[in-house]
mmCIF file of C-alpha atoms in Angstrom:
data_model
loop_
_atom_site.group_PDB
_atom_site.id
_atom_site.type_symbol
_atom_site.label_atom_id
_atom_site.label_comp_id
_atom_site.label_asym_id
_atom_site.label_seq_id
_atom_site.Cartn_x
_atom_site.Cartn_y
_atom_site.Cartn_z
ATOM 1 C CA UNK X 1 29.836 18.151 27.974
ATOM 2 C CA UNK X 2 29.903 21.859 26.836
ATOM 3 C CA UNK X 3 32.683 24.205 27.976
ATOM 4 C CA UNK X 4 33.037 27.845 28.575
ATOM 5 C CA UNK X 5 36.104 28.977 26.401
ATOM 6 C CA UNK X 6 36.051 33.024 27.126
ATOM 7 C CA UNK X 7 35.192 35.447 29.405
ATOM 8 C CA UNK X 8 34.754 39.329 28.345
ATOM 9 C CA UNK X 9 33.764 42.294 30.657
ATOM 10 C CA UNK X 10 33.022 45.341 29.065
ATOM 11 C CA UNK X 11 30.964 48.479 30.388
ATOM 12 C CA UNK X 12 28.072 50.103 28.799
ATOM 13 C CA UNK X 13 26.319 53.547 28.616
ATOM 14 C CA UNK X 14 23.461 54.425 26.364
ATOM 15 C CA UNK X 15 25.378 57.507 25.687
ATOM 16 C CA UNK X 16 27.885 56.322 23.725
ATOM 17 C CA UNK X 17 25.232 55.667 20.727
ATOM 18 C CA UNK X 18 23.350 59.385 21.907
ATOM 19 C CA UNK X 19 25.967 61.765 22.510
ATOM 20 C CA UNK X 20 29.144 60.617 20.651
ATOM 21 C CA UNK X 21 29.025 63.950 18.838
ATOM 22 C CA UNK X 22 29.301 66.064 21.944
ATOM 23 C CA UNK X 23 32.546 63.802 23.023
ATOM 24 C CA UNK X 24 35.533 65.540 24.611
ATOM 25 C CA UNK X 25 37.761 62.797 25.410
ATOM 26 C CA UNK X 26 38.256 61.551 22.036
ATOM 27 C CA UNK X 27 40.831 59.395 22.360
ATOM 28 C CA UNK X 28 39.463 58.052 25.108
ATOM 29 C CA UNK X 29 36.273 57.226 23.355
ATOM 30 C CA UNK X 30 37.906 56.029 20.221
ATOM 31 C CA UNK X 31 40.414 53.156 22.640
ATOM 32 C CA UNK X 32 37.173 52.116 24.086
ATOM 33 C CA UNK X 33 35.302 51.534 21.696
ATOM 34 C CA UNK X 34 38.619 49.843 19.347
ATOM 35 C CA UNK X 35 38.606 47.750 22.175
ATOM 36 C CA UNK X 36 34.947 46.559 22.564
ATOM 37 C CA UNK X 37 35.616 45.467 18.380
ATOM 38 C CA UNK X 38 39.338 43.618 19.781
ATOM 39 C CA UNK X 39 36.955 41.862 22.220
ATOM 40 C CA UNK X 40 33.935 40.985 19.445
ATOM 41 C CA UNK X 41 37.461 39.700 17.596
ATOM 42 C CA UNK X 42 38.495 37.205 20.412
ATOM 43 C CA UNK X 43 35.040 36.031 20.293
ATOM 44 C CA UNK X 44 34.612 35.065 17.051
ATOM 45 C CA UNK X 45 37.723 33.250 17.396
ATOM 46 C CA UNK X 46 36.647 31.435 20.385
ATOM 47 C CA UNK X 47 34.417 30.105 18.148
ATOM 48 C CA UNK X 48 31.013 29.943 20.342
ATOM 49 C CA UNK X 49 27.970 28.265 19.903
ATOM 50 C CA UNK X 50 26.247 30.258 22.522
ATOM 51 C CA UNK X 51 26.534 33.428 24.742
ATOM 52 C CA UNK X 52 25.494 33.810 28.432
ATOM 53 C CA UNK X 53 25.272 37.576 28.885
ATOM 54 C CA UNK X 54 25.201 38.377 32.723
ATOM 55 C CA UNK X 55 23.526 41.871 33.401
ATOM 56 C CA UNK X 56 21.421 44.167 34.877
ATOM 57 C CA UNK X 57 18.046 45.518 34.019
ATOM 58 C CA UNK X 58 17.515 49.494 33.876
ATOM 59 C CA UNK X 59 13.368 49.318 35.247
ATOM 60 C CA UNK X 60 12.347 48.453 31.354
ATOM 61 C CA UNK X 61 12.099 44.701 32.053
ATOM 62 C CA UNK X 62 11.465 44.379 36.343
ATOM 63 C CA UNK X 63 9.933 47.021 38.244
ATOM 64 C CA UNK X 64 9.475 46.987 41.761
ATOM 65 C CA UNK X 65 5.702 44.861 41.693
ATOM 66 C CA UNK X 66 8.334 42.093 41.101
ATOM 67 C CA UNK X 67 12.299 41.890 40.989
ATOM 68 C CA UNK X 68 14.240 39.048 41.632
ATOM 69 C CA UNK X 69 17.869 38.708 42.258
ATOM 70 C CA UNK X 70 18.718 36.669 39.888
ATOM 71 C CA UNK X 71 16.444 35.718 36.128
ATOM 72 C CA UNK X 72 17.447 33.206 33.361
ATOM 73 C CA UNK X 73 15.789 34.435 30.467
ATOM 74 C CA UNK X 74 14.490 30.884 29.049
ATOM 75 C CA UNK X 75 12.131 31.209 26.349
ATOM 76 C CA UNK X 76 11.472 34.470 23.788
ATOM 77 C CA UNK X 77 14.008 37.346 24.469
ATOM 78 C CA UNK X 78 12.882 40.890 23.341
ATOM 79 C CA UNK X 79 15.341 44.012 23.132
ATOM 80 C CA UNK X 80 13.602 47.077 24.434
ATOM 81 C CA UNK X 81 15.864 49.241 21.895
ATOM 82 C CA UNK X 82 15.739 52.520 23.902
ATOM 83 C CA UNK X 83 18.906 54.951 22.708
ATOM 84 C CA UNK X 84 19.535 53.326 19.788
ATOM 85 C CA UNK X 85 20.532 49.903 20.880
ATOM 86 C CA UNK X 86 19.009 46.819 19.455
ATOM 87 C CA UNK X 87 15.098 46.107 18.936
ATOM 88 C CA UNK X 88 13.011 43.734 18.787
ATOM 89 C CA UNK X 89 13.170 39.734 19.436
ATOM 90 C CA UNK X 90 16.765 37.903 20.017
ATOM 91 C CA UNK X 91 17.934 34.503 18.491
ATOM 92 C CA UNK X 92 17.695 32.594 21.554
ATOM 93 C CA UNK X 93 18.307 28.352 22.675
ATOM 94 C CA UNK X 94 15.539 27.931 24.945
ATOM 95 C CA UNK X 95 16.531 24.028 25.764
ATOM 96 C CA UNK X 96 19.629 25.239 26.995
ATOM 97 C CA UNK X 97 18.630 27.849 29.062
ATOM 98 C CA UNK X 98 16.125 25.792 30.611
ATOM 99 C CA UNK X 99 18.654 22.790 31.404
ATOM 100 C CA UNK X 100 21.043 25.526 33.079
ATOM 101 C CA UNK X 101 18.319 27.104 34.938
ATOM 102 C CA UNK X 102 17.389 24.156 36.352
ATOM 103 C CA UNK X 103 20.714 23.119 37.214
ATOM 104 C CA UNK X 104 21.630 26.076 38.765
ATOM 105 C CA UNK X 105 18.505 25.593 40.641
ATOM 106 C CA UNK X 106 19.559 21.846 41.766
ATOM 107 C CA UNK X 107 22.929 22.944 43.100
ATOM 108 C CA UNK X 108 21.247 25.662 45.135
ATOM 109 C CA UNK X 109 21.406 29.313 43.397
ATOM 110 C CA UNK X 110 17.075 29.747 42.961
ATOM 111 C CA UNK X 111 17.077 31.476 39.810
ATOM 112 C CA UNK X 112 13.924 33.249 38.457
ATOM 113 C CA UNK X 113 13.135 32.817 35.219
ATOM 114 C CA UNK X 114 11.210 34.299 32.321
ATOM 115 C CA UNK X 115 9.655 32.647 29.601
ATOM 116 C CA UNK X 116 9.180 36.299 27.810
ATOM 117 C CA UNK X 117 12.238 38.492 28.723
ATOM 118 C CA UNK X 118 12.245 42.600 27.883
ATOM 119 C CA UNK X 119 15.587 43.397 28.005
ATOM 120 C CA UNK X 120 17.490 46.911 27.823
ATOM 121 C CA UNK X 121 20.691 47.557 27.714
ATOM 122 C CA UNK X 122 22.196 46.067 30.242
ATOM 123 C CA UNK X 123 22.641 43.502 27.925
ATOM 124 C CA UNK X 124 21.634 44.334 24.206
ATOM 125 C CA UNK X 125 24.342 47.108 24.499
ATOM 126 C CA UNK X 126 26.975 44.293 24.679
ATOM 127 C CA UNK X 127 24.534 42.407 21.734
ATOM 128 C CA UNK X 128 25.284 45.612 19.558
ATOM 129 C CA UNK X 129 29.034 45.969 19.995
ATOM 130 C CA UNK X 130 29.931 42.349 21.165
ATOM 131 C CA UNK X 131 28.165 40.315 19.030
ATOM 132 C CA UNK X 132 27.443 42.279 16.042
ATOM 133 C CA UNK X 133 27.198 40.258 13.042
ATOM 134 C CA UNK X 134 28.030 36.702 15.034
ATOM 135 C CA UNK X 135 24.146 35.427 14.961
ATOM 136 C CA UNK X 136 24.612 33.693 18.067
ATOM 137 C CA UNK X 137 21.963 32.430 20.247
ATOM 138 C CA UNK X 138 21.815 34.382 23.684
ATOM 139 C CA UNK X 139 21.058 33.495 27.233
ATOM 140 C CA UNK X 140 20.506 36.841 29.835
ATOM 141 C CA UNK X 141 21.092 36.133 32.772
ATOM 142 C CA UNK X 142 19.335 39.108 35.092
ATOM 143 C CA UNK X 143 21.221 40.340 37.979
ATOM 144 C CA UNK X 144 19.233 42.901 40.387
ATOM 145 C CA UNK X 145 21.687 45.706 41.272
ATOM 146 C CA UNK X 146 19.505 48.667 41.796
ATOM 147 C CA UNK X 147 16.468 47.710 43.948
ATOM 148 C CA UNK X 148 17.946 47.246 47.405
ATOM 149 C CA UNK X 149 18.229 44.727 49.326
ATOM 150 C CA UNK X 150 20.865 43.525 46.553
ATOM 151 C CA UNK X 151 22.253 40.040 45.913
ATOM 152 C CA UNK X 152 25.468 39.876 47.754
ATOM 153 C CA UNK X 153 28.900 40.336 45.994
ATOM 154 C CA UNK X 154 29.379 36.659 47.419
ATOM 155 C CA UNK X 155 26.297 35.342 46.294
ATOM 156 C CA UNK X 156 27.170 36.368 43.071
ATOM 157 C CA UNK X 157 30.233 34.710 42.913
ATOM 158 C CA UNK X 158 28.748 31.898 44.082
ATOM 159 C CA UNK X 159 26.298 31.668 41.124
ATOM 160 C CA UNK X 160 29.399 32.301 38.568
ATOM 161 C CA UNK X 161 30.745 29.036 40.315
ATOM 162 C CA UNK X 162 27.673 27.254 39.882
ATOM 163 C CA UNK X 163 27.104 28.381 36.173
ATOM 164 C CA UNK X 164 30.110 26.811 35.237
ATOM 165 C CA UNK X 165 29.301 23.931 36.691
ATOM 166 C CA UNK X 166 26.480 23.895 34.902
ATOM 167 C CA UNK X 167 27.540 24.353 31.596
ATOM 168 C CA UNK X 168 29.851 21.410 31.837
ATOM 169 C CA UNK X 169 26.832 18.629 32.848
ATOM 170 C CA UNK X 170 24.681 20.453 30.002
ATOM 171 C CA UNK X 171 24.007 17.585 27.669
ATOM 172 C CA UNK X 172 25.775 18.563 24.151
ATOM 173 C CA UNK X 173 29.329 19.861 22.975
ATOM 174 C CA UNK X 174 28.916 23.313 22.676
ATOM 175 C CA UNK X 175 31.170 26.287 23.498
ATOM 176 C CA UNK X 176 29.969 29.323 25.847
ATOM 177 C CA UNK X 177 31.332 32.801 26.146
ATOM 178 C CA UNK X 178 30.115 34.003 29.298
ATOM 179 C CA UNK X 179 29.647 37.932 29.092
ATOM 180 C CA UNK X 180 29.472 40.274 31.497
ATOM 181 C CA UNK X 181 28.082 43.756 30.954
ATOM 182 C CA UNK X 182 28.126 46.947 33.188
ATOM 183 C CA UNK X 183 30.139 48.686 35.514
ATOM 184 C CA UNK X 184 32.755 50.321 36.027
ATOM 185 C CA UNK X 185 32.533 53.016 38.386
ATOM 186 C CA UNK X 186 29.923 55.713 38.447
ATOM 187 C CA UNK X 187 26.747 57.367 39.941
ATOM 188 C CA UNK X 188 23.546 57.459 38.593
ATOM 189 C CA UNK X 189 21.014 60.416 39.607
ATOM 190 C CA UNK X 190 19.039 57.409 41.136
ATOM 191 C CA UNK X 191 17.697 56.951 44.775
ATOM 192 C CA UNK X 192 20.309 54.965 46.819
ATOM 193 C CA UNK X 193 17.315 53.293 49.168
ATOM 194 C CA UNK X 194 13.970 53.535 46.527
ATOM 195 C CA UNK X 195 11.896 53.575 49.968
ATOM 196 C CA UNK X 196 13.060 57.702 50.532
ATOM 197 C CA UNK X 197 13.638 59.601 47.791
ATOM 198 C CA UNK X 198 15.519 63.011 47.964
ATOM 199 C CA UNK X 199 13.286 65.002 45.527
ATOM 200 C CA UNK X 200 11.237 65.385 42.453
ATOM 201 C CA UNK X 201 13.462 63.752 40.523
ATOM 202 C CA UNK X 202 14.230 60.563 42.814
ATOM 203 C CA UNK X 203 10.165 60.313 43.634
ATOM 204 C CA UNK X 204 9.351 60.316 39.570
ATOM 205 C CA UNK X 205 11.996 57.818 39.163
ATOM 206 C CA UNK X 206 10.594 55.467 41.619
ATOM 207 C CA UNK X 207 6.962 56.166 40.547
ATOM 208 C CA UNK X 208 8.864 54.793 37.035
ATOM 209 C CA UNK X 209 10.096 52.124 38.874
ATOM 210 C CA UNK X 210 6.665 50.909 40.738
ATOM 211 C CA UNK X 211 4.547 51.812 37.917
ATOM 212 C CA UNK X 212 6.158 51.520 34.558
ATOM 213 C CA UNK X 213 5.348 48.060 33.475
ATOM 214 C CA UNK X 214 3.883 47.700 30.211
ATOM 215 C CA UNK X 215 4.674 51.269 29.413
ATOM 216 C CA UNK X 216 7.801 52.307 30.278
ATOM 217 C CA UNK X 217 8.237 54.614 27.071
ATOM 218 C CA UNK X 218 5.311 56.992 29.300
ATOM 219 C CA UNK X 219 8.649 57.649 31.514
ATOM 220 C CA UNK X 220 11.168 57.227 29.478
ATOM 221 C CA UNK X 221 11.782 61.405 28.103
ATOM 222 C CA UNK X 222 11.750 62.997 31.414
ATOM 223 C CA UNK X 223 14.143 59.779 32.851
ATOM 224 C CA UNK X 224 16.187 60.031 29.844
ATOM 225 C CA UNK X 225 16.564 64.104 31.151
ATOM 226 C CA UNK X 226 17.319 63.174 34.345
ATOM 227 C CA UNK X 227 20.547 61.149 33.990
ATOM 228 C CA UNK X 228 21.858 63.366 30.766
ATOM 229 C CA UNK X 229 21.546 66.457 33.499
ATOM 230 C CA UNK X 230 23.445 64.303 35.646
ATOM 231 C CA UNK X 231 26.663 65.549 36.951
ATOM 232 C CA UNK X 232 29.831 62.901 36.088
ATOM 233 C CA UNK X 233 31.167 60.763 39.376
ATOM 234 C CA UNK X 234 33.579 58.514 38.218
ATOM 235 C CA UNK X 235 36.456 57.015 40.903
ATOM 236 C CA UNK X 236 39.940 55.810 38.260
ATOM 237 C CA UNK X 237 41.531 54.356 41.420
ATOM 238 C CA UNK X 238 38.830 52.393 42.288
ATOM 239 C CA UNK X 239 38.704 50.838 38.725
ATOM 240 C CA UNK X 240 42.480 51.022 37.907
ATOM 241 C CA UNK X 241 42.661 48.519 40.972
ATOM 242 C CA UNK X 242 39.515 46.463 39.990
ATOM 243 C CA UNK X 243 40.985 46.030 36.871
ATOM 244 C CA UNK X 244 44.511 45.141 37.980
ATOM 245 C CA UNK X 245 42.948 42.572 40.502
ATOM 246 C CA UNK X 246 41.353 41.128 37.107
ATOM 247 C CA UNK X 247 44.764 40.803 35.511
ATOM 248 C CA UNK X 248 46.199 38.716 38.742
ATOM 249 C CA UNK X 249 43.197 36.706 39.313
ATOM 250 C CA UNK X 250 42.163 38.479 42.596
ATOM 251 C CA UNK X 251 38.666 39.569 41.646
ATOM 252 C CA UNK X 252 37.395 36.891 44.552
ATOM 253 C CA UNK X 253 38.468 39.165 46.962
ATOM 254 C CA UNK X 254 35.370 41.776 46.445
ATOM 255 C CA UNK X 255 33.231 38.801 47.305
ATOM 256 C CA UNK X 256 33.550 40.391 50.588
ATOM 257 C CA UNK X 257 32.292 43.714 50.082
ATOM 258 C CA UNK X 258 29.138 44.834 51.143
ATOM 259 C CA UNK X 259 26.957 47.057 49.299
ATOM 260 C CA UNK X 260 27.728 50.098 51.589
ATOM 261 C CA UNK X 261 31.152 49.670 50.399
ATOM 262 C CA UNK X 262 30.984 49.164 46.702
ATOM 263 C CA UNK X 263 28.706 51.632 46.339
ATOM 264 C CA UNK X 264 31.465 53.861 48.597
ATOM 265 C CA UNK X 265 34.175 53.164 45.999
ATOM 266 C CA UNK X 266 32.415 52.973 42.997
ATOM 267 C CA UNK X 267 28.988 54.750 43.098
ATOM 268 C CA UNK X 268 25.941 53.653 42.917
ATOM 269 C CA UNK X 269 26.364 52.646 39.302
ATOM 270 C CA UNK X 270 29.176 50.150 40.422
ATOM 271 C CA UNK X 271 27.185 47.817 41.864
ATOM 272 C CA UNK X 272 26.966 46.487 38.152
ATOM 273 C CA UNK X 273 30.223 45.065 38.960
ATOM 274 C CA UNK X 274 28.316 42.301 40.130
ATOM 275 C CA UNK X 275 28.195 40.869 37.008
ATOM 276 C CA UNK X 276 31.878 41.128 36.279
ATOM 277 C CA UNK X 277 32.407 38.965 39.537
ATOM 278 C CA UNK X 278 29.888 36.583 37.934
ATOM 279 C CA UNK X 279 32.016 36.142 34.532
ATOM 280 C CA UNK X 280 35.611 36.063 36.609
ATOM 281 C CA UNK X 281 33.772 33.293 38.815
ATOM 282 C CA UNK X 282 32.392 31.480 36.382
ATOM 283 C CA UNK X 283 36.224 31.358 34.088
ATOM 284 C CA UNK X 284 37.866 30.137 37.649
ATOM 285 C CA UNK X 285 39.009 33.531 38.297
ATOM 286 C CA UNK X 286 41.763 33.270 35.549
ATOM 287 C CA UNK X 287 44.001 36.035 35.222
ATOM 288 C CA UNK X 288 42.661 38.325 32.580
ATOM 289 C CA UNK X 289 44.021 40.841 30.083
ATOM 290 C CA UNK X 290 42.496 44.735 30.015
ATOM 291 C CA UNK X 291 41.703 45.932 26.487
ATOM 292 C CA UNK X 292 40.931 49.366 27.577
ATOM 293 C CA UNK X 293 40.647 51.715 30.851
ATOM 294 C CA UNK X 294 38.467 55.098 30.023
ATOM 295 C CA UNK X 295 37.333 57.510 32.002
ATOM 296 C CA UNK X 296 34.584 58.975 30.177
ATOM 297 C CA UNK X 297 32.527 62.039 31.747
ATOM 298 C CA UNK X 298 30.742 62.507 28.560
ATOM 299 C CA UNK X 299 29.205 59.574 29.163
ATOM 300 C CA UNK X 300 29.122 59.371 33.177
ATOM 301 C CA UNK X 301 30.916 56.095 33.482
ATOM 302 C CA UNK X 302 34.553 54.714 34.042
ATOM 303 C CA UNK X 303 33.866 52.302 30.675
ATOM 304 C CA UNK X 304 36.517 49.315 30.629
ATOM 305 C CA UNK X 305 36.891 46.060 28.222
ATOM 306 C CA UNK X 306 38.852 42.753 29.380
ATOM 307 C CA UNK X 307 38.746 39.397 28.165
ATOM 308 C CA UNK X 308 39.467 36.254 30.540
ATOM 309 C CA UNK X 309 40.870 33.070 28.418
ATOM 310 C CA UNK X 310 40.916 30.022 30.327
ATOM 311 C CA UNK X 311 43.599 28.894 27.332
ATOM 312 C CA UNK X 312 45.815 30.702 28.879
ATOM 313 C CA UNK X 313 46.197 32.742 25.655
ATOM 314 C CA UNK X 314 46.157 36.482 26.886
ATOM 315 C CA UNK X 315 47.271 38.180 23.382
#
């Protein structure tokens, strides 16, 4: 029976490996990213043999020809490396993704999955500053939070539930970290409903979007543009509460939300928190600890690290 022994949710942004020199908020920048290395820390000392990282895919692996809600990545795993995060193929267990894919499957989340995987950042950013130097075998687990209609917040945590479940009748003793990566509040200069874009922009972008298997890099400059142009949208409250509902084990409570309404409090680019409900799920909801609340204009998100430890050891 294998176990998952630690949670970690920690945001991402491309633009902390682009635009670090053009940082205002240097503190800010400097506790978040202290923190992502506190969280690789408590990690290592969890003492994994595997990592399930929930997140979401940027148009470089889905487009809209195809996009499920949910995608185990089962087989080969290959970093797109766009803005300096990781390229290239990922150590992978494909045995073990397959058994919890299929599990998941029997206890009635239908997961896609992908015997070749492209994935961006939404999870080789947390590969980079998560995992660096650990050489642990990876499991993505895909969650669609940009082409509407979305997975709901529920449905979400209902896969968390059944991922843990899953792990424990996986044959073998290993340990899982369960990572999630995205969030926390912000708006991208994307299309709220792809279907009517506003604009030259929002039409390229889903033109991207349709069209950009295979060659995604043909987009990727004048995208790239587009969101560095972007003016910052970030809502602290919002994520100051998200984040104390993390430390008190209340995260279940945003199972209820809709998608109008997340995307109300948190922006578009908060639907990510999708995959933070996934991890809390999946650790019971535990009470967690916050590493690090920053809001960082410079790099258009509210970027936040916890860890949840089902030890009970919050450190």
């Amino acid at each position: 029976m294998s176990d998952i022994v630690l949670g970690v949710g920690a945001s991402h942004s491309t633009l902390m490996n682009t635009h670090w020199d053009q940082v205002v908020h240097t503190d800010r920048a400097e506790a978040f990213r202290a923190a992502l290395g506190t969280a690789r820390q408590r990690i290592a000392d969890a003492r994994p043999d595997i990592v399930v990282i929930v997140g979401s895919n940027h148009f470089r692996g889905f487009w809209l020809d195809l996009i499920p809600a949910f995608t185990v990545g089962v087989g080969e795993v290959d970093a797109a490396g766009e803005a300096g995060t990781p390229k290239g193929p990922q150590r992978t267990d494909p045995a073990f993704a397959q058994a919890l894919a299929a599990d998941l499957v029997e206890a009635g989340t239908e997961v896609a999955i992908s015997a070749r995987l492209q994935i961006d950042h939404g999870q080789s950013h947390a590969i980079q500053y998560l995992l660096d130097g650990l050489d642990l075998p990876v499991v993505p687990l895909v969650v669609n939070v940009f082409a509407r209609p979305l997975p709901t917040p529920a449905r979400c945590v209902e896969l968390g539930e059944n991922l843990a479940a899953a792990v424990k009748r996986t044959a073998g003793d290993r340990r899982v970290v369960v990572i999630a990566s995205g969030g926390l509040s912000h708006q991208l200069p994307w299309p709220s409903d792809w279907t009517d874009p506003h604009g030259d922009d929002e039409a390229f972008l889903v033109d991207a979007w349709i069209n950009g298997r295979g060659e995604w890099e043909r987009f990727d400059k004048r995208r790239r543009e587009i969101i560095v142009a972007a003016q910052a949208t970030i809502f602290p409250e919002f994520d100051r509460m998200f984040l104390d509902d993390l430390e008190h084990g209340n995260l279940r409570r945003y199972a209820a939300m809709t998608a109008d309404e997340l995307e109300a409090a948190a922006g578009n680019g908060g639907q990510e928190l999708r995959t933070w409900l996934v991890m809390a799920a999946a650790l019971g909801f535990v009470p967690g600890t916050t590493l690090a609340y920053a809001p960082m204009p410079e790099w258009l998100t509210g970027m936040g690290v916890a860890v949840l430890d089902p030890s009970g050891d919050g450190r």
